Amino acid sequence: MSTLSQWQLRAAFAARLSEMYGQEVPAYTMLVDVSREVNEDVLRARGADAERLGSIGRVTAERHGAIRVGTPQELRQVARIFAALGMHPVGFYDLREAAASAVPVVSTAFRPVDGEELARNPFRVFTSMLTPADPRFFDPDLRARLETFLAGRELFPPELLTLADRAAAEQELSLEDAERFLQLAVGAFELSGEPVDRAWYETLERISAVAADIGGVRSTHINHLTPRVLDIDELYRRMTERGIEMIDTIQGPPAWRGPDVLLRQTSFRALAEPRAMRTPDGSVVSGALRVRFGEVEARGIALTREGRARYDTLLGLVDQLSAQAPGESRGAVARSVWEEHLPDTEEELAAQGLAYFTYQVAADRPRDGNRPPADIGELLRRGWVRAEPVVYEDFLPRSAAGIFQSNLSSEGTRDNAQEGAAYDAEWLSGAIGREVLDPFALYEQQQSRSLTQVARALELDGALA
Ligand code: OOG
Ligand code: NI
């Protein structure tokens, strides 16, 4: 092997980032170990069923990272690095209003988009960009200072970007270039030893801890790296038993009897990390910052637009009912809402068009000489085809905001009397210089391609829908 392909670069980058982050944040290593133990136990207990949403190999290696940058230019550079790894921007998340605390960012996720690439290595990175132009957080003077500060820093060395462009253009790198690229790329996300200007950092911190983490320093760093677990309730119990103080909830859908859908996540605050600080008189003292955290997630089936609308409505209903019954746990309220309003089998989720599946002709389909029915529901019922759930590969804005918020020590400030700066997926596409893809369209495509193949294999005239 004399070259590394893009997926091999992606897998190597994820593995090296994980090794680096484990050295920086030891609690991460514990989280990865406990996740692996839980996954092995679930596999033993549930057998093949445990792999319904991904092979154990994929799930064990699976991580998402989170990074935060300051400007559209920095975001464009990040996009070039991820393009080298076969990762594309998917989804637009506006977290500025999704949290009670000040989280002045808009985000997207870089990830592989086609099924084969996802199966090889699904590494994804939730990427947030600061919004200095939003007057609810930054007055004109602070905005100007912040923009000047950001314009004067360089997060990614030119050599890294050149190698990234080469990998994207040629879809591979020589071993030597790959080694250099990986070193530079991992290095760009390492915590810097350069002293932090304490007065500047604190000025931003008064507005938002997230703003200080992004715009208060001259470098960037990985904020967290999240393993995937097959039983997040059990993981939560085991981490708590080990003395790790988790945030008080698991975000996203509740634990319930039906299929896992979308994404459930929980986290804990990492320890304060020593950072050199430069004081106003120019001397360097040792200080500490507590900005990084540990997070873990369980993934479920991707919901269609209708399914997602149902999910959002149910969350609202859970809020309302929990407010009316303060004595009851939110989890219990959510479970009963779910049981009342969401079908509890994959078959019904598919039949009602609430979730995405891919379809294959069954190897043991009936061979009685009859023509297959031209209806997907009938084909499933009569054993002609099988359905496989499509895994949710994206994020949830409300959960993301909840995770940001629960790990902040101060609320910061947001002046709601001001009109917020407008951002949307189209704006972000323009800023990045690449189209921000619509996650629903990607899942839909996966499903409809499989239906086309089934129709062809069974020689059905019309299209299946
Ligand atoms: C990103 C927070 C969101 C998730 O998994 O929803 C996130 C950040 O803290 O930078 O990572
Ligand atoms: Ni995360």
Tab-separated table of C-alpha atoms and ligand atoms in Angstrom:
chain	number	residue	atom	x	y	z
A	1	MET	CA	0.000	0.000	0.000
A	2	SER	CA	1.691	3.204	-1.106
A	3	THR	CA	-1.206	5.638	-0.712
A	4	LEU	CA	-4.016	6.317	1.732
A	5	SER	CA	-7.497	6.831	0.325
A	6	GLN	CA	-9.845	9.428	1.775
A	7	TRP	CA	-11.663	7.014	4.057
A	8	GLN	CA	-8.356	5.672	5.324
A	9	LEU	CA	-7.243	9.228	6.047
A	10	ARG	CA	-10.542	9.832	7.836
A	11	ALA	CA	-10.203	6.703	9.981
A	12	ALA	CA	-6.564	7.516	10.791
A	13	PHE	CA	-7.421	11.113	11.675
A	14	ALA	CA	-10.238	10.004	14.005
A	15	ALA	CA	-8.000	7.446	15.703
A	16	ARG	CA	-5.121	9.891	16.212
A	17	LEU	CA	-7.408	12.628	17.440
A	18	SER	CA	-8.807	10.138	19.943
A	19	GLU	CA	-5.343	9.244	21.160
A	20	MET	CA	-4.384	12.888	21.527
A	21	TYR	CA	-7.621	13.816	23.306
A	22	GLY	CA	-7.227	10.866	25.700
A	23	GLN	CA	-3.862	12.259	26.756
A	24	GLU	CA	-5.313	15.735	27.237
A	25	VAL	CA	-8.545	14.697	28.999
A	26	PRO	CA	-8.127	11.431	30.954
A	27	ALA	CA	-11.854	11.166	31.766
A	28	TYR	CA	-12.414	10.679	28.021
A	29	THR	CA	-10.418	7.462	28.146
A	30	MET	CA	-12.595	6.217	30.988
A	31	LEU	CA	-15.694	7.069	28.978
A	32	VAL	CA	-14.399	5.146	25.970
A	33	ASP	CA	-13.567	2.131	28.177
A	34	VAL	CA	-16.973	2.104	29.864
A	35	SER	CA	-18.708	2.521	26.483
A	36	ARG	CA	-16.830	-0.475	25.135
A	37	GLU	CA	-17.805	-2.582	28.163
A	38	VAL	CA	-21.454	-1.623	27.816
A	39	ASN	CA	-21.388	-2.399	24.078
A	40	GLU	CA	-19.871	-5.823	24.693
A	41	ASP	CA	-22.491	-6.595	27.347
A	42	VAL	CA	-25.332	-5.479	25.068
A	43	LEU	CA	-23.958	-7.608	22.246
A	44	ARG	CA	-23.817	-10.641	24.536
A	45	ALA	CA	-27.320	-10.055	25.854
A	46	ARG	CA	-29.102	-9.183	22.604
A	47	GLY	CA	-27.059	-10.992	19.960
A	48	ALA	CA	-27.616	-9.993	16.338
A	49	ASP	CA	-30.358	-7.575	17.381
A	50	ALA	CA	-27.683	-5.354	18.985
A	51	GLU	CA	-26.231	-4.748	15.517
A	52	ARG	CA	-29.500	-3.681	13.909
A	53	LEU	CA	-28.262	-0.067	13.769
A	54	GLY	CA	-24.665	-0.734	12.734
A	55	SER	CA	-22.061	-3.463	13.081
A	56	ILE	CA	-20.249	-3.658	16.396
A	57	GLY	CA	-17.068	-2.779	14.488
A	58	ARG	CA	-18.564	0.448	13.239
A	59	VAL	CA	-20.159	1.352	16.561
A	60	THR	CA	-16.972	0.718	18.555
A	61	ALA	CA	-14.869	2.916	16.257
A	62	GLU	CA	-17.563	5.568	15.907
A	63	ARG	CA	-16.897	9.078	17.251
A	64	HIS	CA	-18.085	12.574	16.696
A	65	GLY	CA	-15.953	15.554	17.504
A	66	ALA	CA	-16.911	19.167	18.178
A	67	ILE	CA	-14.894	22.199	17.168
A	68	ARG	CA	-15.563	25.932	17.214
A	69	VAL	CA	-14.161	28.609	14.904
A	70	GLY	CA	-14.440	32.359	14.702
A	71	THR	CA	-14.968	33.499	11.107
A	72	PRO	CA	-16.324	32.396	7.728
A	73	GLN	CA	-12.730	32.287	6.503
A	74	GLU	CA	-11.733	29.870	9.247
A	75	LEU	CA	-14.814	27.802	8.489
A	76	ARG	CA	-13.823	27.635	4.808
A	77	GLN	CA	-10.419	26.344	5.828
A	78	VAL	CA	-11.950	23.722	8.107
A	79	ALA	CA	-14.138	22.668	5.181
A	80	ARG	CA	-11.026	22.111	3.037
A	81	ILE	CA	-9.470	19.902	5.729
A	82	PHE	CA	-12.651	17.846	6.070
A	83	ALA	CA	-13.110	17.609	2.298
A	84	ALA	CA	-9.735	15.848	2.245
A	85	LEU	CA	-11.275	13.270	4.592
A	86	GLY	CA	-14.416	12.815	2.473
A	87	MET	CA	-16.558	14.828	4.923
A	88	HIS	CA	-19.122	17.367	3.696
A	89	PRO	CA	-21.198	19.997	5.487
A	90	VAL	CA	-24.665	18.642	6.341
A	91	GLY	CA	-27.440	20.523	8.130
A	92	PHE	CA	-27.735	24.011	9.561
A	93	TYR	CA	-28.129	24.492	13.320
A	94	ASP	CA	-28.885	27.837	14.909
A	95	LEU	CA	-28.092	27.567	18.599
A	96	ARG	CA	-28.424	31.263	19.415
A	97	GLU	CA	-31.984	30.925	20.601
A	98	ALA	CA	-32.097	27.245	21.394
A	99	ALA	CA	-30.467	27.734	24.812
A	100	ALA	CA	-31.292	29.968	27.755
A	101	SER	CA	-27.576	30.804	28.119
A	102	ALA	CA	-25.663	32.840	25.602
A	103	VAL	CA	-24.436	30.519	22.852
A	104	PRO	CA	-23.611	32.943	19.997
A	105	VAL	CA	-22.912	30.388	17.260
A	106	VAL	CA	-24.390	28.809	14.143
A	107	SER	CA	-23.260	25.312	13.218
A	108	THR	CA	-23.112	22.533	10.688
A	109	ALA	CA	-21.780	18.973	10.789
A	110	PHE	CA	-19.078	17.645	8.484
A	111	ARG	CA	-19.582	13.972	7.686
A	112	PRO	CA	-19.454	11.324	4.978
A	113	VAL	CA	-22.692	11.255	3.001
A	114	ASP	CA	-23.020	7.985	1.172
A	115	GLY	CA	-23.881	4.648	2.724
A	116	GLU	CA	-20.687	2.881	1.792
A	117	GLU	CA	-18.485	5.674	3.130
A	118	LEU	CA	-20.488	5.809	6.349
A	119	ALA	CA	-20.070	2.067	6.802
A	120	ARG	CA	-16.306	2.355	6.332
A	121	ASN	CA	-15.953	5.072	8.935
A	122	PRO	CA	-18.734	7.456	9.980
A	123	PHE	CA	-16.556	10.088	11.704
A	124	ARG	CA	-18.382	13.412	11.937
A	125	VAL	CA	-17.543	16.785	13.443
A	126	PHE	CA	-20.084	19.268	14.797
A	127	THR	CA	-18.597	22.596	13.763
A	128	SER	CA	-19.710	25.917	15.198
A	129	MET	CA	-18.905	29.415	14.036
A	130	LEU	CA	-19.063	32.501	16.246
A	131	THR	CA	-21.528	35.257	15.291
A	132	PRO	CA	-19.839	38.579	16.228
A	133	ALA	CA	-22.340	40.426	14.022
A	134	ASP	CA	-25.257	39.522	16.299
A	135	PRO	CA	-26.020	42.695	18.306
A	136	ARG	CA	-27.853	40.736	20.978
A	137	PHE	CA	-24.450	39.539	22.205
A	138	PHE	CA	-21.850	42.008	20.950
A	139	ASP	CA	-22.039	45.808	20.888
A	140	PRO	CA	-20.359	47.582	17.937
A	141	ASP	CA	-17.160	48.244	19.867
A	142	LEU	CA	-16.695	44.685	21.078
A	143	ARG	CA	-17.651	43.336	17.668
A	144	ALA	CA	-14.927	45.438	16.038
A	145	ARG	CA	-12.297	44.338	18.562
A	146	LEU	CA	-13.327	40.714	18.213
A	147	GLU	CA	-13.268	40.789	14.422
A	148	THR	CA	-9.850	42.420	14.424
A	149	PHE	CA	-8.507	39.816	16.852
A	150	LEU	CA	-9.912	36.943	14.775
A	151	ALA	CA	-8.612	38.371	11.497
A	152	GLY	CA	-5.117	38.452	12.953
A	153	ARG	CA	-4.796	34.786	13.874
A	154	GLU	CA	-3.948	31.727	11.811
A	155	LEU	CA	-5.517	28.439	12.927
A	156	PHE	CA	-4.301	26.214	10.110
A	157	PRO	CA	-0.808	26.323	8.590
A	158	PRO	CA	-0.741	26.844	4.793
A	159	GLU	CA	1.074	23.506	4.336
A	160	LEU	CA	-1.861	21.681	5.946
A	161	LEU	CA	-4.330	23.370	3.590
A	162	THR	CA	-2.201	22.597	0.532
A	163	LEU	CA	-2.031	18.917	1.481
A	164	ALA	CA	-5.774	18.939	2.162
A	165	ASP	CA	-6.521	20.315	-1.305
A	166	ARG	CA	-4.267	17.683	-2.842
A	167	ALA	CA	-6.041	14.862	-0.983
A	168	ALA	CA	-9.436	16.180	-2.086
A	169	ALA	CA	-8.376	16.574	-5.724
A	170	GLU	CA	-6.589	13.230	-6.039
A	171	GLN	CA	-8.788	11.349	-3.552
A	172	GLU	CA	-5.690	9.969	-1.880
A	173	LEU	CA	-2.290	10.939	-0.516
A	174	SER	CA	1.089	9.246	-0.713
A	175	LEU	CA	2.128	7.688	2.604
A	176	GLU	CA	4.615	10.447	3.184
A	177	ASP	CA	2.125	13.248	2.493
A	178	ALA	CA	-0.516	11.431	4.524
A	179	GLU	CA	1.775	11.294	7.537
A	180	ARG	CA	2.536	15.001	7.305
A	181	PHE	CA	-1.116	15.881	6.738
A	182	LEU	CA	-2.248	13.842	9.752
A	183	GLN	CA	0.398	15.350	12.009
A	184	LEU	CA	-0.504	18.893	11.017
A	185	ALA	CA	-4.249	18.250	11.157
A	186	VAL	CA	-4.181	16.672	14.622
A	187	GLY	CA	-1.751	19.361	15.804
A	188	ALA	CA	-4.167	22.094	14.708
A	189	PHE	CA	-6.736	20.800	17.220
A	190	GLU	CA	-4.366	20.324	20.152
A	191	LEU	CA	-4.674	22.606	23.169
A	192	SER	CA	-2.099	25.357	22.704
A	193	GLY	CA	0.504	26.217	25.324
A	194	GLU	CA	0.583	29.848	24.224
A	195	PRO	CA	-0.390	32.186	27.091
A	196	VAL	CA	-3.984	33.410	27.046
A	197	ASP	CA	-4.497	37.189	27.334
A	198	ARG	CA	-6.461	37.135	30.556
A	199	ALA	CA	-8.127	40.551	30.324
A	200	TRP	CA	-9.357	39.875	26.768
A	201	TYR	CA	-10.568	36.395	27.672
A	202	GLU	CA	-12.506	37.758	30.647
A	203	THR	CA	-14.035	40.553	28.573
A	204	LEU	CA	-15.529	37.957	26.249
A	205	GLU	CA	-16.431	35.618	29.077
A	206	ARG	CA	-18.755	38.247	30.527
A	207	ILE	CA	-20.769	37.980	27.299
A	208	SER	CA	-20.486	34.236	26.821
A	209	ALA	CA	-18.110	31.474	27.903
A	210	VAL	CA	-18.441	30.037	24.390
A	211	ALA	CA	-17.365	33.362	22.848
A	212	ALA	CA	-14.310	33.419	25.132
A	213	ASP	CA	-13.416	29.830	24.265
A	214	ILE	CA	-13.550	30.677	20.563
A	215	GLY	CA	-12.426	34.293	20.307
A	216	GLY	CA	-10.361	34.673	23.466
A	217	VAL	CA	-7.407	32.621	22.231
A	218	ARG	CA	-5.203	32.589	19.141
A	219	SER	CA	-5.725	28.903	18.318
A	220	THR	CA	-8.523	26.340	18.245
A	221	HIS	CA	-8.893	22.937	19.931
A	222	ILE	CA	-11.156	19.978	19.906
A	223	ASN	CA	-13.920	20.604	22.443
A	224	HIS	CA	-15.031	17.003	22.924
A	225	LEU	CA	-14.944	13.627	21.237
A	226	THR	CA	-17.984	11.449	21.662
A	227	PRO	CA	-18.127	7.653	21.565
A	228	ARG	CA	-21.291	5.800	20.614
A	229	VAL	CA	-22.909	3.408	23.063
A	230	LEU	CA	-25.672	0.848	22.598
A	231	ASP	CA	-27.307	1.395	26.009
A	232	ILE	CA	-26.928	4.978	27.206
A	233	ASP	CA	-29.018	4.478	30.359
A	234	GLU	CA	-26.642	1.735	31.494
A	235	LEU	CA	-23.625	3.873	30.550
A	236	TYR	CA	-25.036	6.733	32.637
A	237	ARG	CA	-25.417	4.421	35.654
A	238	ARG	CA	-21.917	3.020	35.340
A	239	MET	CA	-20.242	6.426	34.970
A	240	THR	CA	-22.172	7.691	38.006
A	241	GLU	CA	-21.047	4.622	39.967
A	242	ARG	CA	-17.483	5.517	39.124
A	243	GLY	CA	-17.941	8.903	40.704
A	244	ILE	CA	-18.295	10.961	37.512
A	245	GLU	CA	-20.927	13.632	37.930
A	246	MET	CA	-23.065	13.531	34.805
A	247	ILE	CA	-25.453	16.328	33.745
A	248	ASP	CA	-28.874	15.583	35.171
A	249	THR	CA	-30.544	14.300	32.015
A	250	ILE	CA	-30.114	12.286	28.884
A	251	GLN	CA	-31.048	14.687	26.062
A	252	GLY	CA	-33.323	13.654	23.215
A	253	PRO	CA	-35.947	10.892	23.165
A	254	PRO	CA	-36.716	8.992	26.393
A	255	ALA	CA	-35.912	5.359	27.137
A	256	TRP	CA	-39.032	3.469	26.069
A	257	ARG	CA	-40.263	0.138	24.737
A	258	GLY	CA	-40.265	1.106	21.042
A	259	PRO	CA	-37.375	1.471	18.581
A	260	ASP	CA	-34.578	3.967	19.247
A	261	VAL	CA	-35.026	7.004	17.039
A	262	LEU	CA	-32.759	9.983	16.336
A	263	LEU	CA	-30.185	10.631	19.005
A	264	ARG	CA	-29.833	10.426	22.789
A	265	GLN	CA	-26.874	12.206	24.383
A	266	THR	CA	-25.487	12.968	27.803
A	267	SER	CA	-22.299	14.538	29.129
A	268	PHE	CA	-20.139	15.536	32.071
A	269	ARG	CA	-17.862	18.493	32.660
A	270	ALA	CA	-14.212	17.753	32.294
A	271	LEU	CA	-11.761	19.017	34.908
A	272	ALA	CA	-10.231	22.457	34.725
A	273	GLU	CA	-7.099	22.356	32.585
A	274	PRO	CA	-3.942	24.321	33.363
A	275	ARG	CA	-3.422	27.187	30.895
A	276	ALA	CA	-0.745	29.854	30.899
A	277	MET	CA	-2.218	33.366	31.300
A	278	ARG	CA	-0.740	36.721	30.437
A	279	THR	CA	-1.778	39.398	32.928
A	280	PRO	CA	-2.213	43.102	32.038
A	281	ASP	CA	1.313	43.910	33.289
A	282	GLY	CA	2.741	41.400	30.813
A	283	SER	CA	3.772	38.677	33.246
A	284	VAL	CA	2.779	35.060	32.592
A	285	VAL	CA	1.105	33.183	35.423
A	286	SER	CA	-0.436	29.741	35.578
A	287	GLY	CA	-4.191	29.673	35.431
A	288	ALA	CA	-6.885	27.139	34.647
A	289	LEU	CA	-9.837	27.006	32.269
A	290	ARG	CA	-12.728	24.594	32.365
A	291	VAL	CA	-14.203	24.524	28.897
A	292	ARG	CA	-14.045	20.963	27.645
A	293	PHE	CA	-16.323	18.087	28.491
A	294	GLY	CA	-17.056	14.433	27.946
A	295	GLU	CA	-20.085	13.340	25.967
A	296	VAL	CA	-21.575	10.018	24.918
A	297	GLU	CA	-24.431	9.194	22.569
A	298	ALA	CA	-26.780	6.458	21.397
A	299	ARG	CA	-28.055	6.604	17.827
A	300	GLY	CA	-31.430	5.508	16.506
A	301	ILE	CA	-33.410	5.492	13.288
A	302	ALA	CA	-33.514	8.603	11.073
A	303	LEU	CA	-36.965	10.215	11.029
A	304	THR	CA	-38.626	11.675	7.947
A	305	ARG	CA	-39.772	15.305	7.953
A	306	GLU	CA	-43.137	14.110	9.245
A	307	GLY	CA	-41.451	11.980	11.898
A	308	ARG	CA	-39.267	14.863	12.934
A	309	ALA	CA	-42.238	17.229	13.150
A	310	ARG	CA	-43.908	14.657	15.387
A	311	TYR	CA	-40.766	14.486	17.539
A	312	ASP	CA	-40.652	18.274	17.923
A	313	THR	CA	-44.339	18.374	18.843
A	314	LEU	CA	-43.861	15.632	21.418
A	315	LEU	CA	-40.932	17.494	23.004
A	316	GLY	CA	-43.185	20.530	23.371
A	317	LEU	CA	-45.887	18.358	24.911
A	318	VAL	CA	-43.401	16.871	27.371
A	319	ASP	CA	-42.314	20.420	28.377
A	320	GLN	CA	-45.896	21.401	28.963
A	321	LEU	CA	-46.874	18.303	30.936
A	322	SER	CA	-43.687	18.393	33.022
A	323	ALA	CA	-44.380	22.002	33.962
A	324	GLN	CA	-47.857	20.956	35.122
A	325	ALA	CA	-46.564	18.004	37.139
A	326	PRO	CA	-43.372	19.176	38.824
A	327	GLY	CA	-43.274	16.112	41.089
A	328	GLU	CA	-42.891	13.685	38.219
A	329	SER	CA	-39.606	12.925	36.499
A	330	ARG	CA	-39.300	14.328	32.993
A	331	GLY	CA	-38.199	10.910	31.764
A	332	ALA	CA	-41.382	9.271	33.017
A	333	VAL	CA	-43.548	12.002	31.484
A	334	ALA	CA	-41.695	11.663	28.192
A	335	ARG	CA	-42.067	7.894	28.164
A	336	SER	CA	-45.833	8.064	28.539
A	337	VAL	CA	-46.110	10.777	25.869
A	338	TRP	CA	-44.033	8.615	23.522
A	339	GLU	CA	-46.117	5.528	24.197
A	340	GLU	CA	-49.275	7.389	23.422
A	341	HIS	CA	-48.132	9.224	20.288
A	342	LEU	CA	-45.429	7.227	18.514
A	343	PRO	CA	-45.787	3.764	16.959
A	344	ASP	CA	-43.687	1.258	18.870
A	345	THR	CA	-42.529	-0.976	15.994
A	346	GLU	CA	-40.306	-0.411	12.984
A	347	GLU	CA	-43.094	-1.738	10.733
A	348	GLU	CA	-45.516	0.948	11.891
A	349	LEU	CA	-42.917	3.716	11.709
A	350	ALA	CA	-42.341	2.700	8.078
A	351	ALA	CA	-46.025	2.251	7.257
A	352	GLN	CA	-46.850	5.721	8.605
A	353	GLY	CA	-43.928	7.311	6.752
A	354	LEU	CA	-42.311	8.508	9.968
A	355	ALA	CA	-38.847	6.937	9.597
A	356	TYR	CA	-36.406	6.003	6.826
A	357	PHE	CA	-35.611	2.453	5.798
A	358	THR	CA	-33.727	0.811	2.971
A	359	TYR	CA	-35.270	-2.220	1.295
A	360	GLN	CA	-33.756	-5.389	-0.128
A	361	VAL	CA	-35.271	-8.332	-1.928
A	362	ALA	CA	-35.391	-11.211	0.590
A	363	ALA	CA	-33.149	-14.187	-0.196
A	364	ASP	CA	-35.873	-16.529	1.058
A	365	ARG	CA	-38.769	-14.815	-0.762
A	366	PRO	CA	-41.725	-16.964	-1.848
A	367	ARG	CA	-41.051	-18.871	-5.080
A	368	ASP	CA	-44.585	-20.015	-5.770
A	369	GLY	CA	-44.758	-18.669	-9.304
A	370	ASN	CA	-46.982	-15.739	-8.284
A	371	ARG	CA	-46.133	-12.206	-9.381
A	372	PRO	CA	-44.948	-9.978	-6.540
A	373	PRO	CA	-47.397	-7.266	-5.446
A	374	ALA	CA	-46.457	-3.755	-6.591
A	375	ASP	CA	-46.831	-2.231	-3.161
A	376	ILE	CA	-44.043	-1.934	-0.626
A	377	GLY	CA	-46.282	-2.682	2.370
A	378	GLU	CA	-47.567	-5.861	0.703
A	379	LEU	CA	-44.079	-6.893	-0.393
A	380	LEU	CA	-42.930	-6.618	3.227
A	381	ARG	CA	-45.934	-8.447	4.662
A	382	ARG	CA	-45.627	-11.325	2.224
A	383	GLY	CA	-41.911	-11.749	2.746
A	384	TRP	CA	-40.671	-10.534	-0.651
A	385	VAL	CA	-38.525	-7.788	0.769
A	386	ARG	CA	-36.866	-6.870	4.040
A	387	ALA	CA	-36.456	-3.429	5.566
A	388	GLU	CA	-33.332	-2.160	7.300
A	389	PRO	CA	-33.524	1.003	9.401
A	390	VAL	CA	-31.430	3.982	8.267
A	391	VAL	CA	-29.265	5.267	11.133
A	392	TYR	CA	-29.565	8.929	12.117
A	393	GLU	CA	-26.182	10.470	11.270
A	394	ASP	CA	-26.897	14.051	12.345
A	395	PHE	CA	-27.503	16.159	15.445
A	396	LEU	CA	-30.413	17.806	17.259
A	397	PRO	CA	-30.338	21.572	17.815
A	398	ARG	CA	-32.143	21.490	21.111
A	399	SER	CA	-29.945	18.711	22.500
A	400	ALA	CA	-26.829	20.465	21.229
A	401	ALA	CA	-27.894	23.707	22.917
A	402	GLY	CA	-28.721	21.757	26.083
A	403	ILE	CA	-25.267	20.183	26.115
A	404	PHE	CA	-23.551	23.525	25.490
A	405	GLN	CA	-25.593	25.131	28.234
A	406	SER	CA	-25.349	22.483	30.916
A	407	ASN	CA	-21.587	22.627	30.727
A	408	LEU	CA	-21.283	26.407	31.120
A	409	SER	CA	-20.622	27.883	34.541
A	410	SER	CA	-22.193	31.247	33.813
A	411	GLU	CA	-25.139	32.236	31.700
A	412	GLY	CA	-23.523	35.203	29.991
A	413	THR	CA	-25.730	37.899	28.513
A	414	ARG	CA	-28.113	38.216	25.592
A	415	ASP	CA	-29.980	41.444	24.952
A	416	ASN	CA	-33.272	40.251	23.545
A	417	ALA	CA	-34.416	43.805	22.835
A	418	GLN	CA	-32.047	43.828	19.841
A	419	GLU	CA	-32.872	42.260	16.501
A	420	GLY	CA	-30.678	39.172	15.909
A	421	ALA	CA	-28.453	38.918	12.821
A	422	ALA	CA	-30.061	36.556	10.279
A	423	TYR	CA	-28.292	33.354	9.281
A	424	ASP	CA	-29.616	30.294	7.461
A	425	ALA	CA	-28.355	27.281	5.501
A	426	GLU	CA	-28.026	29.359	2.356
A	427	TRP	CA	-25.969	32.016	4.097
A	428	LEU	CA	-23.758	29.312	5.569
A	429	SER	CA	-23.294	27.672	2.162
A	430	GLY	CA	-22.119	31.015	0.789
A	431	ALA	CA	-19.779	31.535	3.737
A	432	ILE	CA	-18.227	28.084	3.391
A	433	GLY	CA	-18.189	28.198	-0.392
A	434	ARG	CA	-19.809	24.731	-0.542
A	435	GLU	CA	-23.406	23.691	-0.415
A	436	VAL	CA	-24.623	22.797	3.061
A	437	LEU	CA	-26.562	19.610	2.317
A	438	ASP	CA	-30.042	18.872	3.586
A	439	PRO	CA	-29.973	15.782	5.819
A	440	PHE	CA	-33.554	14.791	4.937
A	441	ALA	CA	-32.696	14.800	1.238
A	442	LEU	CA	-29.736	12.488	1.888
A	443	TYR	CA	-31.804	9.936	3.836
A	444	GLU	CA	-34.626	10.164	1.295
A	445	GLN	CA	-32.172	9.430	-1.514
A	446	GLN	CA	-30.824	6.362	0.279
A	447	GLN	CA	-34.358	5.046	0.736
A	448	SER	CA	-35.549	5.766	-2.784
A	449	ARG	CA	-32.455	4.240	-4.399
A	450	SER	CA	-33.122	1.004	-2.553
A	451	LEU	CA	-36.757	1.037	-3.687
A	452	THR	CA	-35.664	1.524	-7.293
A	453	GLN	CA	-33.350	-1.465	-7.001
A	454	VAL	CA	-36.110	-3.625	-5.517
A	455	ALA	CA	-38.508	-2.648	-8.320
A	456	ARG	CA	-35.867	-3.527	-10.901
A	457	ALA	CA	-34.919	-6.845	-9.293
A	458	LEU	CA	-38.555	-7.917	-9.053
A	459	GLU	CA	-39.318	-6.595	-12.561
A	460	LEU	CA	-42.103	-4.362	-11.331
A	461	ASP	CA	-43.305	-1.839	-13.894
A	462	GLY	CA	-44.178	1.114	-11.707
A	463	ALA	CA	-42.074	2.800	-9.072
A	464	LEU	CA	-42.421	1.815	-5.435
A	465	ALA	CA	-43.051	4.581	-2.957
B	1	OOG	C1	-20.953	21.487	20.341
B	1	OOG	C2	-22.154	21.052	21.148
B	1	OOG	C3	-23.101	20.202	20.334
B	1	OOG	C4	-23.642	17.735	20.091
B	1	OOG	O1	-23.240	16.580	20.141
B	1	OOG	O2	-24.840	18.014	19.994
B	1	OOG	C5	-22.644	18.806	20.175
B	1	OOG	C6	-19.896	22.181	21.139
B	1	OOG	O3	-19.910	22.105	22.368
B	1	OOG	O4	-19.025	22.792	20.515
B	1	OOG	O5	-21.499	18.475	20.137
B	2	NI	NI	-21.224	16.555	20.782
